[in-house]
Amino acid sequence: MAFLTATARAEQAPFFSRFFAAIGNGLVAMGEANPRLRKIEALQRLSDEQLAARGIRREDIARHVFQDVFYL
């Protein structure tokens, strides 16, 4: 019986690639932590009947959440 072990050396990405990837990951994390995004996700989980009880149509969720910031 023969055993074969393969070891691959992981190449490290260049400094600038890692730097900009870290910035991008940070921006994504900030966006996902936004309370407005959480509100949108919570409203999207509701049924159409529950949204109707709140006076919101599914296609108007973003407009409802951002109504005080943007004119949508």
PDB file of N, CA and C in Angstrom:
ATOM      1  N   MET A   1       0.855  -1.157   0.000  1.00  0.00           N
ATOM      2  CA  MET A   1       0.000   0.000   0.000  1.00  0.00           C
ATOM      3  C   MET A   1       0.907   1.228   0.000  1.00  0.00           C
ATOM      4  N   ALA A   2       0.564   2.159  -0.841  1.00  0.00           N
ATOM      5  CA  ALA A   2       1.374   3.378  -0.960  1.00  0.00           C
ATOM      6  C   ALA A   2       0.582   4.565  -0.427  1.00  0.00           C
ATOM      7  N   PHE A   3       1.286   5.462   0.205  1.00  0.00           N
ATOM      8  CA  PHE A   3       0.673   6.683   0.701  1.00  0.00           C
ATOM      9  C   PHE A   3       1.286   7.858  -0.049  1.00  0.00           C
ATOM     10  N   LEU A   4       0.437   8.776  -0.452  1.00  0.00           N
ATOM     11  CA  LEU A   4       0.906   9.943  -1.186  1.00  0.00           C
ATOM     12  C   LEU A   4       0.439  11.181  -0.453  1.00  0.00           C
ATOM     13  N   THR A   5       1.333  12.073  -0.171  1.00  0.00           N
ATOM     14  CA  THR A   5       0.989  13.314   0.510  1.00  0.00           C
ATOM     15  C   THR A   5       1.376  14.477  -0.394  1.00  0.00           C
ATOM     16  N   ALA A   6       0.408  15.296  -0.680  1.00  0.00           N
ATOM     17  CA  ALA A   6       0.677  16.475  -1.504  1.00  0.00           C
ATOM     18  C   ALA A   6       0.517  17.709  -0.638  1.00  0.00           C
ATOM     19  N   THR A   7       1.496  18.542  -0.678  1.00  0.00           N
ATOM     20  CA  THR A   7       1.450  19.785   0.083  1.00  0.00           C
ATOM     21  C   THR A   7       1.584  20.939  -0.888  1.00  0.00           C
ATOM     22  N   ALA A   8       0.579  21.772  -0.897  1.00  0.00           N
ATOM     23  CA  ALA A   8       0.615  22.941  -1.776  1.00  0.00           C
ATOM     24  C   ALA A   8       0.923  24.169  -0.936  1.00  0.00           C
ATOM     25  N   ARG A   9       1.832  24.945  -1.411  1.00  0.00           N
ATOM     26  CA  ARG A   9       2.180  26.176  -0.712  1.00  0.00           C
ATOM     27  C   ARG A   9       1.266  27.279  -1.220  1.00  0.00           C
ATOM     28  N   ALA A  10       0.544  27.875  -0.318  1.00  0.00           N
ATOM     29  CA  ALA A  10      -0.378  28.942  -0.696  1.00  0.00           C
ATOM     30  C   ALA A  10       0.412  30.207  -1.003  1.00  0.00           C
ATOM     31  N   GLU A  11       0.158  30.735  -2.161  1.00  0.00           N
ATOM     32  CA  GLU A  11       0.798  31.993  -2.536  1.00  0.00           C
ATOM     33  C   GLU A  11       0.067  33.129  -1.830  1.00  0.00           C
ATOM     34  N   GLN A  12       0.817  34.025  -1.266  1.00  0.00           N
ATOM     35  CA  GLN A  12       0.214  35.166  -0.599  1.00  0.00           C
ATOM     36  C   GLN A  12      -0.058  36.259  -1.626  1.00  0.00           C
ATOM     37  N   ALA A  13      -1.239  36.826  -1.569  1.00  0.00           N
ATOM     38  CA  ALA A  13      -1.616  37.875  -2.507  1.00  0.00           C
ATOM     39  C   ALA A  13      -0.734  39.105  -2.288  1.00  0.00           C
ATOM     40  N   PRO A  14      -0.530  39.872  -3.345  1.00  0.00           N
ATOM     41  CA  PRO A  14       0.260  41.103  -3.197  1.00  0.00           C
ATOM     42  C   PRO A  14      -0.364  42.047  -2.165  1.00  0.00           C
ATOM     43  N   PHE A  15       0.465  42.905  -1.616  1.00  0.00           N
ATOM     44  CA  PHE A  15       0.034  43.803  -0.545  1.00  0.00           C
ATOM     45  C   PHE A  15      -1.180  44.633  -0.939  1.00  0.00           C
ATOM     46  N   PHE A  16      -1.149  45.240  -2.121  1.00  0.00           N
ATOM     47  CA  PHE A  16      -2.245  46.125  -2.506  1.00  0.00           C
ATOM     48  C   PHE A  16      -3.552  45.358  -2.688  1.00  0.00           C
ATOM     49  N   SER A  17      -3.481  44.137  -3.166  1.00  0.00           N
ATOM     50  CA  SER A  17      -4.688  43.319  -3.293  1.00  0.00           C
ATOM     51  C   SER A  17      -5.301  43.045  -1.927  1.00  0.00           C
ATOM     52  N   ARG A  18      -4.456  42.677  -0.981  1.00  0.00           N
ATOM     53  CA  ARG A  18      -4.957  42.413   0.371  1.00  0.00           C
ATOM     54  C   ARG A  18      -5.492  43.689   1.015  1.00  0.00           C
ATOM     55  N   PHE A  19      -4.798  44.811   0.775  1.00  0.00           N
ATOM     56  CA  PHE A  19      -5.205  46.087   1.351  1.00  0.00           C
ATOM     57  C   PHE A  19      -6.595  46.492   0.863  1.00  0.00           C
ATOM     58  N   PHE A  20      -6.797  46.455  -0.458  1.00  0.00           N
ATOM     59  CA  PHE A  20      -8.091  46.867  -0.996  1.00  0.00           C
ATOM     60  C   PHE A  20      -9.188  45.850  -0.704  1.00  0.00           C
ATOM     61  N   ALA A  21      -8.840  44.587  -0.600  1.00  0.00           N
ATOM     62  CA  ALA A  21      -9.825  43.576  -0.207  1.00  0.00           C
ATOM     63  C   ALA A  21     -10.292  43.829   1.225  1.00  0.00           C
ATOM     64  N   ALA A  22      -9.376  44.214   2.099  1.00  0.00           N
ATOM     65  CA  ALA A  22      -9.739  44.516   3.484  1.00  0.00           C
ATOM     66  C   ALA A  22     -10.655  45.733   3.551  1.00  0.00           C
ATOM     67  N   ILE A  23     -10.363  46.745   2.748  1.00  0.00           N
ATOM     68  CA  ILE A  23     -11.233  47.932   2.717  1.00  0.00           C
ATOM     69  C   ILE A  23     -12.614  47.544   2.210  1.00  0.00           C
ATOM     70  N   GLY A  24     -12.657  46.760   1.145  1.00  0.00           N
ATOM     71  CA  GLY A  24     -13.942  46.318   0.598  1.00  0.00           C
ATOM     72  C   GLY A  24     -14.737  45.509   1.603  1.00  0.00           C
ATOM     73  N   ASN A  25     -14.073  44.595   2.298  1.00  0.00           N
ATOM     74  CA  ASN A  25     -14.760  43.789   3.313  1.00  0.00           C
ATOM     75  C   ASN A  25     -15.290  44.662   4.444  1.00  0.00           C
ATOM     76  N   GLY A  26     -14.531  45.687   4.810  1.00  0.00           N
ATOM     77  CA  GLY A  26     -14.990  46.612   5.846  1.00  0.00           C
ATOM     78  C   GLY A  26     -16.218  47.389   5.416  1.00  0.00           C
ATOM     79  N   LEU A  27     -16.239  47.844   4.163  1.00  0.00           N
ATOM     80  CA  LEU A  27     -17.399  48.578   3.660  1.00  0.00           C
ATOM     81  C   LEU A  27     -18.639  47.687   3.594  1.00  0.00           C
ATOM     82  N   VAL A  28     -18.460  46.440   3.203  1.00  0.00           N
ATOM     83  CA  VAL A  28     -19.581  45.498   3.176  1.00  0.00           C
ATOM     84  C   VAL A  28     -20.115  45.281   4.583  1.00  0.00           C
ATOM     85  N   ALA A  29     -19.227  45.116   5.545  1.00  0.00           N
ATOM     86  CA  ALA A  29     -19.649  44.912   6.937  1.00  0.00           C
ATOM     87  C   ALA A  29     -20.404  46.124   7.467  1.00  0.00           C
ATOM     88  N   MET A  30     -19.930  47.326   7.110  1.00  0.00           N
ATOM     89  CA  MET A  30     -20.632  48.539   7.543  1.00  0.00           C
ATOM     90  C   MET A  30     -22.018  48.613   6.916  1.00  0.00           C
ATOM     91  N   GLY A  31     -22.116  48.273   5.655  1.00  0.00           N
ATOM     92  CA  GLY A  31     -23.413  48.303   4.984  1.00  0.00           C
ATOM     93  C   GLY A  31     -24.387  47.301   5.566  1.00  0.00           C
ATOM     94  N   GLU A  32     -23.902  46.118   5.888  1.00  0.00           N
ATOM     95  CA  GLU A  32     -24.775  45.089   6.450  1.00  0.00           C
ATOM     96  C   GLU A  32     -25.192  45.407   7.881  1.00  0.00           C
ATOM     97  N   ALA A  33     -24.433  46.232   8.567  1.00  0.00           N
ATOM     98  CA  ALA A  33     -24.773  46.599   9.941  1.00  0.00           C
ATOM     99  C   ALA A  33     -25.730  47.786   9.989  1.00  0.00           C
ATOM    100  N   ASN A  34     -26.052  48.363   8.859  1.00  0.00           N
ATOM    101  CA  ASN A  34     -26.925  49.525   8.787  1.00  0.00           C
ATOM    102  C   ASN A  34     -28.324  49.159   9.294  1.00  0.00           C
ATOM    103  N   PRO A  35     -28.860  49.930  10.231  1.00  0.00           N
ATOM    104  CA  PRO A  35     -30.188  49.622  10.764  1.00  0.00           C
ATOM    105  C   PRO A  35     -31.291  49.681   9.696  1.00  0.00           C
ATOM    106  N   ARG A  36     -31.110  50.510   8.684  1.00  0.00           N
ATOM    107  CA  ARG A  36     -32.120  50.576   7.622  1.00  0.00           C
ATOM    108  C   ARG A  36     -32.155  49.273   6.821  1.00  0.00           C
ATOM    109  N   LEU A  37     -30.992  48.681   6.583  1.00  0.00           N
ATOM    110  CA  LEU A  37     -30.949  47.403   5.883  1.00  0.00           C
ATOM    111  C   LEU A  37     -31.637  46.330   6.716  1.00  0.00           C
ATOM    112  N   ARG A  38     -31.419  46.369   8.007  1.00  0.00           N
ATOM    113  CA  ARG A  38     -32.093  45.400   8.890  1.00  0.00           C
ATOM    114  C   ARG A  38     -33.600  45.584   8.861  1.00  0.00           C
ATOM    115  N   LYS A  39     -34.062  46.830   8.789  1.00  0.00           N
ATOM    116  CA  LYS A  39     -35.496  47.104   8.705  1.00  0.00           C
ATOM    117  C   LYS A  39     -36.071  46.561   7.400  1.00  0.00           C
ATOM    118  N   ILE A  40     -35.343  46.762   6.293  1.00  0.00           N
ATOM    119  CA  ILE A  40     -35.791  46.239   5.001  1.00  0.00           C
ATOM    120  C   ILE A  40     -35.885  44.718   5.062  1.00  0.00           C
ATOM    121  N   GLU A  41     -34.868  44.065   5.610  1.00  0.00           N
ATOM    122  CA  GLU A  41     -34.881  42.608   5.703  1.00  0.00           C
ATOM    123  C   GLU A  41     -36.042  42.120   6.566  1.00  0.00           C
ATOM    124  N   ALA A  42     -36.331  42.831   7.647  1.00  0.00           N
ATOM    125  CA  ALA A  42     -37.443  42.436   8.517  1.00  0.00           C
ATOM    126  C   ALA A  42     -38.771  42.579   7.786  1.00  0.00           C
ATOM    127  N   LEU A  43     -38.929  43.660   7.043  1.00  0.00           N
ATOM    128  CA  LEU A  43     -40.176  43.855   6.295  1.00  0.00           C
ATOM    129  C   LEU A  43     -40.316  42.845   5.159  1.00  0.00           C
ATOM    130  N   GLN A  44     -39.218  42.460   4.534  1.00  0.00           N
ATOM    131  CA  GLN A  44     -39.274  41.479   3.456  1.00  0.00           C
ATOM    132  C   GLN A  44     -39.680  40.098   3.963  1.00  0.00           C
ATOM    133  N   ARG A  45     -39.427  39.825   5.228  1.00  0.00           N
ATOM    134  CA  ARG A  45     -39.818  38.533   5.797  1.00  0.00           C
ATOM    135  C   ARG A  45     -41.316  38.451   6.078  1.00  0.00           C
ATOM    136  N   LEU A  46     -42.004  39.595   6.120  1.00  0.00           N
ATOM    137  CA  LEU A  46     -43.437  39.595   6.411  1.00  0.00           C
ATOM    138  C   LEU A  46     -44.223  39.113   5.194  1.00  0.00           C
ATOM    139  N   SER A  47     -45.403  38.587   5.454  1.00  0.00           N
ATOM    140  CA  SER A  47     -46.279  38.177   4.362  1.00  0.00           C
ATOM    141  C   SER A  47     -46.939  39.413   3.756  1.00  0.00           C
ATOM    142  N   ASP A  48     -47.529  39.231   2.586  1.00  0.00           N
ATOM    143  CA  ASP A  48     -48.216  40.348   1.934  1.00  0.00           C
ATOM    144  C   ASP A  48     -49.377  40.862   2.787  1.00  0.00           C
ATOM    145  N   GLU A  49     -50.044  39.968   3.488  1.00  0.00           N
ATOM    146  CA  GLU A  49     -51.154  40.375   4.356  1.00  0.00           C
ATOM    147  C   GLU A  49     -50.648  41.225   5.525  1.00  0.00           C
ATOM    148  N   GLN A  50     -49.515  40.822   6.104  1.00  0.00           N
ATOM    149  CA  GLN A  50     -48.955  41.599   7.205  1.00  0.00           C
ATOM    150  C   GLN A  50     -48.488  42.973   6.732  1.00  0.00           C
ATOM    151  N   LEU A  51     -47.910  43.024   5.535  1.00  0.00           N
ATOM    152  CA  LEU A  51     -47.494  44.319   4.986  1.00  0.00           C
ATOM    153  C   LEU A  51     -48.711  45.196   4.722  1.00  0.00           C
ATOM    154  N   ALA A  52     -49.777  44.597   4.184  1.00  0.00           N
ATOM    155  CA  ALA A  52     -50.994  45.359   3.897  1.00  0.00           C
ATOM    156  C   ALA A  52     -51.583  45.935   5.184  1.00  0.00           C
ATOM    157  N   ALA A  53     -51.489  45.186   6.280  1.00  0.00           N
ATOM    158  CA  ALA A  53     -51.984  45.683   7.567  1.00  0.00           C
ATOM    159  C   ALA A  53     -51.194  46.907   8.021  1.00  0.00           C
ATOM    160  N   ARG A  54     -49.951  47.010   7.597  1.00  0.00           N
ATOM    161  CA  ARG A  54     -49.123  48.174   7.923  1.00  0.00           C
ATOM    162  C   ARG A  54     -49.239  49.266   6.869  1.00  0.00           C
ATOM    163  N   GLY A  55     -49.992  48.995   5.817  1.00  0.00           N
ATOM    164  CA  GLY A  55     -50.171  49.992   4.766  1.00  0.00           C
ATOM    165  C   GLY A  55     -48.993  50.080   3.805  1.00  0.00           C
ATOM    166  N   ILE A  56     -48.272  48.982   3.643  1.00  0.00           N
ATOM    167  CA  ILE A  56     -47.085  48.954   2.784  1.00  0.00           C
ATOM    168  C   ILE A  56     -47.262  47.869   1.730  1.00  0.00           C
ATOM    169  N   ARG A  57     -46.935  48.192   0.492  1.00  0.00           N
ATOM    170  CA  ARG A  57     -46.880  47.178  -0.556  1.00  0.00           C
ATOM    171  C   ARG A  57     -45.443  46.670  -0.636  1.00  0.00           C
ATOM    172  N   ARG A  58     -45.273  45.433  -1.059  1.00  0.00           N
ATOM    173  CA  ARG A  58     -43.939  44.830  -1.109  1.00  0.00           C
ATOM    174  C   ARG A  58     -42.977  45.650  -1.961  1.00  0.00           C
ATOM    175  N   GLU A  59     -43.443  46.189  -3.073  1.00  0.00           N
ATOM    176  CA  GLU A  59     -42.564  46.978  -3.945  1.00  0.00           C
ATOM    177  C   GLU A  59     -42.223  48.347  -3.361  1.00  0.00           C
ATOM    178  N   ASP A  60     -42.888  48.743  -2.271  1.00  0.00           N
ATOM    179  CA  ASP A  60     -42.638  50.043  -1.647  1.00  0.00           C
ATOM    180  C   ASP A  60     -41.827  49.949  -0.352  1.00  0.00           C
ATOM    181  N   ILE A  61     -41.265  48.793  -0.073  1.00  0.00           N
ATOM    182  CA  ILE A  61     -40.522  48.627   1.183  1.00  0.00           C
ATOM    183  C   ILE A  61     -39.345  49.597   1.253  1.00  0.00           C
ATOM    184  N   ALA A  62     -38.533  49.657   0.216  1.00  0.00           N
ATOM    185  CA  ALA A  62     -37.367  50.561   0.240  1.00  0.00           C
ATOM    186  C   ALA A  62     -37.817  52.012   0.352  1.00  0.00           C
ATOM    187  N   ARG A  63     -38.858  52.369  -0.364  1.00  0.00           N
ATOM    188  CA  ARG A  63     -39.385  53.739  -0.294  1.00  0.00           C
ATOM    189  C   ARG A  63     -39.841  54.062   1.121  1.00  0.00           C
ATOM    190  N   HIS A  64     -40.492  53.107   1.760  1.00  0.00           N
ATOM    191  CA  HIS A  64     -40.974  53.309   3.126  1.00  0.00           C
ATOM    192  C   HIS A  64     -39.811  53.497   4.109  1.00  0.00           C
ATOM    193  N   VAL A  65     -38.782  52.670   3.982  1.00  0.00           N
ATOM    194  CA  VAL A  65     -37.657  52.716   4.929  1.00  0.00           C
ATOM    195  C   VAL A  65     -36.820  53.978   4.736  1.00  0.00           C
ATOM    196  N   PHE A  66     -36.640  54.417   3.490  1.00  0.00           N
ATOM    197  CA  PHE A  66     -35.773  55.564   3.204  1.00  0.00           C
ATOM    198  C   PHE A  66     -36.551  56.851   2.948  1.00  0.00           C
ATOM    199  N   GLN A  67     -37.830  56.904   3.302  1.00  0.00           N
ATOM    200  CA  GLN A  67     -38.654  58.064   2.968  1.00  0.00           C
ATOM    201  C   GLN A  67     -38.164  59.359   3.625  1.00  0.00           C
ATOM    202  N   ASP A  68     -37.507  59.277   4.758  1.00  0.00           N
ATOM    203  CA  ASP A  68     -37.032  60.501   5.411  1.00  0.00           C
ATOM    204  C   ASP A  68     -35.674  60.963   4.888  1.00  0.00           C
ATOM    205  N   VAL A  69     -35.010  60.125   4.098  1.00  0.00           N
ATOM    206  CA  VAL A  69     -33.678  60.466   3.597  1.00  0.00           C
ATOM    207  C   VAL A  69     -33.690  60.828   2.117  1.00  0.00           C
ATOM    208  N   PHE A  70     -34.427  60.043   1.326  1.00  0.00           N
ATOM    209  CA  PHE A  70     -34.445  60.240  -0.120  1.00  0.00           C
ATOM    210  C   PHE A  70     -35.862  60.494  -0.585  1.00  0.00           C
ATOM    211  N   TYR A  71     -35.958  61.215  -1.669  1.00  0.00           N
ATOM    212  CA  TYR A  71     -37.254  61.398  -2.314  1.00  0.00           C
ATOM    213  C   TYR A  71     -37.373  60.311  -3.366  1.00  0.00           C
ATOM    214  N   LEU A  72     -38.079  59.234  -3.023  1.00  0.00           N
ATOM    215  CA  LEU A  72     -38.227  58.087  -3.922  1.00  0.00           C
ATOM    216  C   LEU A  72     -39.642  58.005  -4.427  1.00  0.00           C
TER     217      LEU A  72
END
